Short mmCIF file of C-alpha atoms in Angstrom, two decimals:
data_model
loop_
_atom_site.label_atom_id
_atom_site.label_comp_id
_atom_site.label_asym_id
_atom_site.label_seq_id
_atom_site.Cartn_x
_atom_site.Cartn_y
_atom_site.Cartn_z
CA MET A 19 -1.95 9.69 29.74
CA LEU A 20 -2.62 6.30 27.93
CA LEU A 21 -5.42 8.30 25.96
CA LYS A 22 -2.81 10.77 24.73
CA ARG A 23 -0.54 8.08 23.50
CA ALA A 24 -3.06 5.68 22.04
CA VAL A 25 -4.89 8.68 19.87
CA PRO A 26 -1.76 9.40 17.67
CA HIS A 27 -1.08 5.48 16.84
CA ALA A 28 -5.06 5.13 16.22
CA VAL A 29 -4.79 8.06 13.66
CA LEU A 30 -1.59 6.54 11.91
CA LEU A 31 -3.00 3.28 11.62
CA ALA A 32 -5.87 4.72 10.33
CA TYR A 33 -4.01 6.59 7.54
CA VAL A 34 -1.93 3.28 6.78
CA ALA A 35 -5.17 1.61 6.30
CA VAL A 36 -6.35 4.06 3.92
CA VAL A 37 -3.38 4.09 2.10
CA LEU A 38 -2.78 0.48 1.69
CA PHE A 39 -6.39 -0.49 1.06
CA PRO A 40 -6.42 0.50 -2.67
CA PHE A 41 -3.18 -1.48 -3.18
CA VAL A 42 -4.51 -4.52 -1.41
CA PHE A 43 -7.80 -4.35 -3.63
CA VAL A 44 -5.75 -4.34 -6.90
CA VAL A 45 -3.59 -7.45 -5.38
CA PHE A 46 -6.52 -9.19 -4.63
CA SER A 47 -8.58 -8.41 -7.80
CA SER A 48 -5.21 -9.42 -9.82
CA LEU A 49 -5.56 -12.91 -8.50
CA LYS A 50 -9.33 -13.61 -9.34
CA GLY A 51 -10.37 -15.56 -12.10
CA SER A 52 -13.12 -13.62 -13.64
CA ASN A 53 -14.77 -10.38 -14.04
CA VAL A 54 -18.05 -12.01 -12.23
CA GLU A 55 -15.75 -12.75 -9.13
CA ILE A 56 -14.45 -9.17 -8.73
CA ALA A 57 -18.09 -7.65 -9.42
CA GLU A 58 -19.63 -9.99 -6.96
CA SER A 59 -16.78 -9.53 -4.17
CA PRO A 60 -14.89 -6.59 -5.02
CA PHE A 61 -13.30 -6.14 -1.58
CA GLY A 62 -13.00 -10.32 -0.83
CA ILE A 63 -10.27 -12.66 -0.87
CA PRO A 64 -10.17 -14.53 -4.08
CA LYS A 65 -12.12 -18.12 -4.02
CA THR A 66 -9.06 -19.40 -6.05
CA TRP A 67 -5.71 -17.66 -6.16
CA HIS A 68 -5.16 -17.61 -9.92
CA VAL A 69 -1.43 -16.78 -9.73
CA GLU A 70 -1.13 -17.60 -13.60
CA ASN A 71 -2.92 -14.12 -14.32
CA TYR A 72 0.87 -12.58 -13.62
CA ALA A 73 2.49 -14.91 -16.41
CA GLU A 74 -0.25 -14.22 -18.83
CA ALA A 75 0.34 -10.53 -18.39
CA TRP A 76 4.21 -10.75 -18.26
CA VAL A 77 3.58 -12.70 -21.71
CA LYS A 78 0.78 -12.22 -23.54
CA ALA A 79 0.72 -8.48 -22.96
CA LYS A 80 4.52 -7.64 -23.22
CA ILE A 81 4.59 -6.27 -19.67
CA GLY A 82 7.88 -8.18 -19.20
CA VAL A 83 9.47 -5.97 -22.20
CA TYR A 84 8.02 -2.52 -20.98
CA PHE A 85 9.05 -3.42 -17.37
CA PHE A 86 12.69 -4.11 -18.21
CA ASN A 87 12.64 -1.15 -20.45
CA SER A 88 11.72 1.15 -17.69
CA VAL A 89 14.13 -0.46 -15.10
CA TYR A 90 16.85 0.22 -17.52
CA LEU A 91 16.22 3.84 -18.52
CA SER A 92 15.09 4.81 -14.70
CA PHE A 93 18.18 3.10 -13.31
CA THR A 94 20.77 4.40 -15.50
CA SER A 95 19.31 8.18 -15.88
CA ALA A 96 19.20 8.28 -12.19
CA LEU A 97 22.18 6.90 -11.66
CA ALA A 98 23.91 9.32 -14.11
CA SER A 99 21.97 12.30 -12.94
CA ALA A 100 23.12 11.76 -9.37
CA LEU A 101 26.73 11.21 -10.11
CA LEU A 102 26.74 14.34 -12.25
CA ALA A 103 24.71 16.38 -9.77
CA ALA A 104 27.29 15.34 -7.29
CA ALA A 105 30.34 16.40 -9.23
CA THR A 106 28.74 19.51 -10.13
CA ALA A 107 27.99 20.36 -6.40
CA PHE A 108 31.60 19.32 -5.30
CA ALA A 109 32.50 21.86 -7.78
CA ILE A 110 30.61 24.36 -6.76
CA VAL A 111 30.86 24.11 -3.30
CA ARG A 112 34.37 22.94 -2.49
CA MET A 113 36.38 24.55 -5.58
CA ARG A 114 37.30 28.12 -5.67
CA PHE A 115 35.95 30.14 -8.21
CA PRO A 116 36.31 33.74 -8.22
CA ARG A 117 32.51 34.56 -9.27
CA ALA A 118 31.68 31.71 -11.30
CA GLY A 119 30.85 29.58 -8.75
CA LYS A 120 27.75 31.29 -7.57
CA TRP A 121 26.90 31.69 -11.22
CA ILE A 122 26.87 28.34 -12.01
CA TYR A 123 25.16 27.52 -9.15
CA GLN A 124 22.33 30.00 -9.83
CA THR A 125 22.09 29.01 -13.52
CA VAL A 126 21.68 25.27 -12.39
CA LEU A 127 18.77 26.25 -10.19
CA ILE A 128 16.96 28.18 -12.95
CA GLY A 129 16.23 24.72 -14.33
CA MET A 130 14.04 24.18 -11.44
CA PHE A 131 11.41 26.82 -12.44
CA ILE A 132 10.90 25.92 -15.99
CA PRO A 133 8.11 23.48 -16.37
CA GLY A 134 9.18 20.45 -18.39
CA ASN A 135 6.42 20.58 -20.75
CA VAL A 136 7.56 24.25 -21.85
CA LEU A 137 10.67 22.49 -23.21
CA PHE A 138 9.01 19.83 -24.75
CA ILE A 139 9.21 21.16 -28.45
CA ALA A 140 12.82 22.15 -27.99
CA GLN A 141 13.66 18.78 -26.58
CA TYR A 142 11.91 17.02 -29.48
CA LEU A 143 13.75 19.05 -32.12
CA LEU A 144 17.10 18.24 -30.28
CA VAL A 145 16.72 14.70 -29.98
CA MET A 146 15.54 14.51 -33.68
CA LYS A 147 18.47 16.64 -34.85
CA LEU A 148 20.97 14.58 -32.79
CA GLY A 149 19.54 11.10 -34.63
CA VAL A 150 18.54 9.53 -31.44
CA LEU A 151 14.79 9.77 -31.95
CA ASN A 152 13.03 6.53 -31.27
CA THR A 153 15.87 5.07 -29.37
CA HIS A 154 16.41 4.93 -25.78
CA TRP A 155 18.86 7.62 -25.90
CA ALA A 156 15.97 10.04 -26.52
CA LEU A 157 14.50 9.63 -23.09
CA PHE A 158 17.88 8.85 -21.32
CA LEU A 159 19.30 12.41 -22.16
CA PRO A 160 16.22 14.47 -21.00
CA TYR A 161 15.63 12.36 -18.25
CA THR A 162 19.20 12.96 -16.88
CA ALA A 163 19.46 16.59 -17.60
CA GLY A 164 15.85 17.37 -16.02
CA ALA A 165 16.94 15.70 -12.68
CA LEU A 166 20.20 17.55 -12.53
CA PRO A 167 18.96 21.22 -10.68
CA LEU A 168 17.17 19.23 -7.85
CA GLY A 169 20.08 17.02 -7.44
CA VAL A 170 22.49 19.74 -7.45
CA LEU A 171 20.45 21.84 -4.67
CA LEU A 172 20.14 19.06 -2.44
CA LEU A 173 23.72 17.61 -2.73
CA ALA A 174 25.22 21.08 -2.44
CA ALA A 175 23.44 21.75 0.73
CA PHE A 176 24.63 18.26 2.22
CA MET A 177 28.18 19.09 0.90
CA LYS A 178 28.28 22.40 2.90
CA SER A 179 27.81 20.57 6.31
CA LEU A 180 30.77 18.19 5.48
CA PRO A 181 33.98 19.14 7.92
CA ARG A 182 36.55 20.72 5.59
CA GLU A 183 39.44 19.20 7.91
CA LEU A 184 38.88 15.86 6.24
CA GLU A 185 39.43 17.29 2.84
CA GLU A 186 42.11 19.05 4.28
CA ALA A 187 43.95 15.95 5.64
CA ALA A 188 43.27 14.04 2.38
CA ILE A 189 45.12 16.74 0.26
CA MET A 190 48.05 16.65 2.58
CA ASP A 191 48.25 13.07 1.83
CA GLY A 192 48.46 13.70 -1.75
CA LEU A 193 44.97 13.04 -3.19
CA SER A 194 43.96 15.05 -6.18
CA SER A 195 40.67 16.79 -6.80
CA ALA A 196 39.54 13.74 -8.55
CA GLY A 197 40.69 11.32 -5.43
CA LEU A 198 39.10 13.67 -2.58
CA PHE A 199 36.00 13.38 -4.56
CA ALA A 200 35.99 9.71 -5.24
CA LYS A 201 37.38 8.71 -2.20
CA ILE A 202 36.10 10.99 0.46
CA VAL A 203 33.29 13.36 -0.40
CA LEU A 204 31.05 10.57 -2.35
CA PRO A 205 31.07 8.12 0.64
CA LEU A 206 30.32 10.78 3.01
CA THR A 207 27.38 11.92 0.84
CA LEU A 208 25.93 8.42 0.05
CA PRO A 209 22.73 9.08 2.19
CA ALA A 210 22.04 12.13 0.23
CA LEU A 211 23.06 10.62 -3.01
CA VAL A 212 20.59 7.69 -2.34
CA THR A 213 17.96 10.08 -1.71
CA VAL A 214 18.68 11.96 -4.83
CA PHE A 215 18.88 8.62 -6.85
CA ILE A 216 15.24 7.66 -5.65
CA VAL A 217 13.70 10.84 -6.58
CA ASN A 218 15.24 10.78 -9.99
CA PHE A 219 13.94 7.04 -10.55
CA LEU A 220 10.84 7.71 -9.48
CA GLY A 221 10.49 10.47 -11.81
CA ALA A 222 11.84 8.65 -14.82
CA TRP A 223 9.61 5.60 -13.90
CA ASN A 224 6.58 7.55 -13.75
CA GLU A 225 7.37 9.69 -16.69
CA TYR A 226 4.63 9.63 -19.59
CA LEU A 227 4.75 12.57 -21.86
CA LEU A 228 8.16 12.26 -23.54
CA ALA A 229 8.33 8.35 -23.91
CA ASN A 230 4.85 8.47 -25.54
CA PHE A 231 5.88 10.83 -28.03
CA PHE A 232 9.81 9.89 -28.40
CA ILE A 233 9.36 6.24 -28.66
CA SER A 234 7.10 4.61 -31.24
CA LYS A 235 8.70 1.58 -31.44
CA ASP A 236 6.73 -1.07 -29.33
CA ALA A 237 9.95 -3.03 -28.01
CA LEU A 238 11.32 0.18 -26.78
CA ARG A 239 8.42 1.42 -25.15
CA THR A 240 8.40 2.00 -21.13
CA LEU A 241 5.84 0.62 -18.91
CA PRO A 242 3.66 3.95 -18.56
CA THR A 243 3.21 4.00 -22.35
CA GLY A 244 2.96 0.00 -22.64
CA MET A 245 0.26 0.09 -19.74
CA VAL A 246 -1.92 2.39 -22.12
CA GLY A 247 -2.02 -0.06 -24.94
CA PHE A 248 -2.39 -3.08 -22.41
CA ARG A 249 -5.54 -1.48 -20.86
CA ASP A 250 -7.03 -1.02 -24.38
CA ALA A 251 -6.16 -4.45 -25.57
CA PHE A 252 -7.58 -6.02 -22.00
CA GLN A 253 -10.11 -3.40 -20.84
CA THR A 254 -12.69 -6.19 -20.40
CA ASN A 255 -10.36 -8.29 -18.26
CA TYR A 256 -9.74 -6.42 -15.10
CA ALA A 257 -7.65 -9.28 -13.48
CA LEU A 258 -4.97 -8.72 -15.95
CA ILE A 259 -5.33 -5.10 -15.95
CA CYS A 260 -4.71 -5.18 -11.92
CA THR A 261 -1.63 -7.54 -12.72
CA GLY A 262 -0.04 -4.66 -14.74
CA ILE A 263 -0.76 -2.33 -12.20
CA VAL A 264 0.96 -4.43 -9.44
CA PHE A 265 3.97 -4.57 -12.00
CA SER A 266 4.18 -0.83 -12.02
CA VAL A 267 3.89 -0.22 -8.34
CA ALA A 268 5.91 -3.09 -6.74
CA PRO A 269 9.32 -2.08 -7.96
CA VAL A 270 8.81 1.39 -6.36
CA LEU A 271 7.87 -0.10 -3.06
CA ALA A 272 10.61 -2.64 -3.16
CA LEU A 273 13.14 0.08 -3.88
CA TYR A 274 12.05 1.98 -0.98
CA ALA A 275 11.67 -0.92 1.33
CA PHE A 276 15.42 -1.75 0.88
CA LEU A 277 16.78 1.98 0.78
CA GLN A 278 14.27 3.70 3.56
CA GLU A 279 17.05 4.22 6.03
CA LYS A 280 19.49 5.70 3.62
CA ILE A 281 16.45 7.91 2.20
CA ILE A 282 15.57 9.14 5.69
CA GLU A 283 19.00 9.68 6.76
CA GLY A 284 19.77 11.87 3.88
CA LEU A 285 16.78 13.78 4.41
CA THR A 286 17.24 14.25 7.84
CA VAL A 287 20.89 15.23 8.00
CA GLY A 288 20.52 17.55 5.36
CA SER A 289 17.84 19.18 7.40
CA VAL A 290 19.70 19.46 10.42
CA LYS A 291 23.20 20.56 9.07
CA GLY A 292 22.07 22.16 5.85
#
């Protein structure tokens, strides 16, 4: 019996070690003083902890500029797409349309079957005609629109599980449709909203193709595109390259660490009730 309990834990611990090992290697390498030390002891602890590598990468390689651009675009587009998806899902699930509700829902979901790369030329022409090329709007609009189908799918499934009695009681108290959505539905849908937000944030944070072609000003570049230039400029300094990798991974880990309970709750409740 003890062996049966120990084996799954041992397997999970081994899996965690395999997953964390590359990140630990990158962190240790980012704190080493030279390429020679990294080559001689690639998996060892730094002899001297060179924390100044992070300050050098942040300022000298403009990682700070790229970092804040990515945070700004990822946060705003993820928030906007989550709220728009919630409003759309609420209209489809709770408002009564004779036949349009199902048609709107199916039309939105069609977007999930269209690869993003197929729309690249159309998106480029659109942002160019709108006059927002080479601005953050050129990325904000595609990021927000591209995340809507999955968000509507998840939130609509979650909202179907909400008891209608709460909404009926709110309407009896005099709440309008907007008040019902803002004061009743949104708070109850918070776990699913957080899940959608995280998924959208990660998608925008890691996006490279649109950011590379729609933005040419160095001051407006995001972290994925800025890291390419950073790699080219510091290709012989592996410690600084590793610091850039840490800067690109750390916010995602921190975001999940703070919101993991909401994410798990949103996924499990949706799977049980949806």
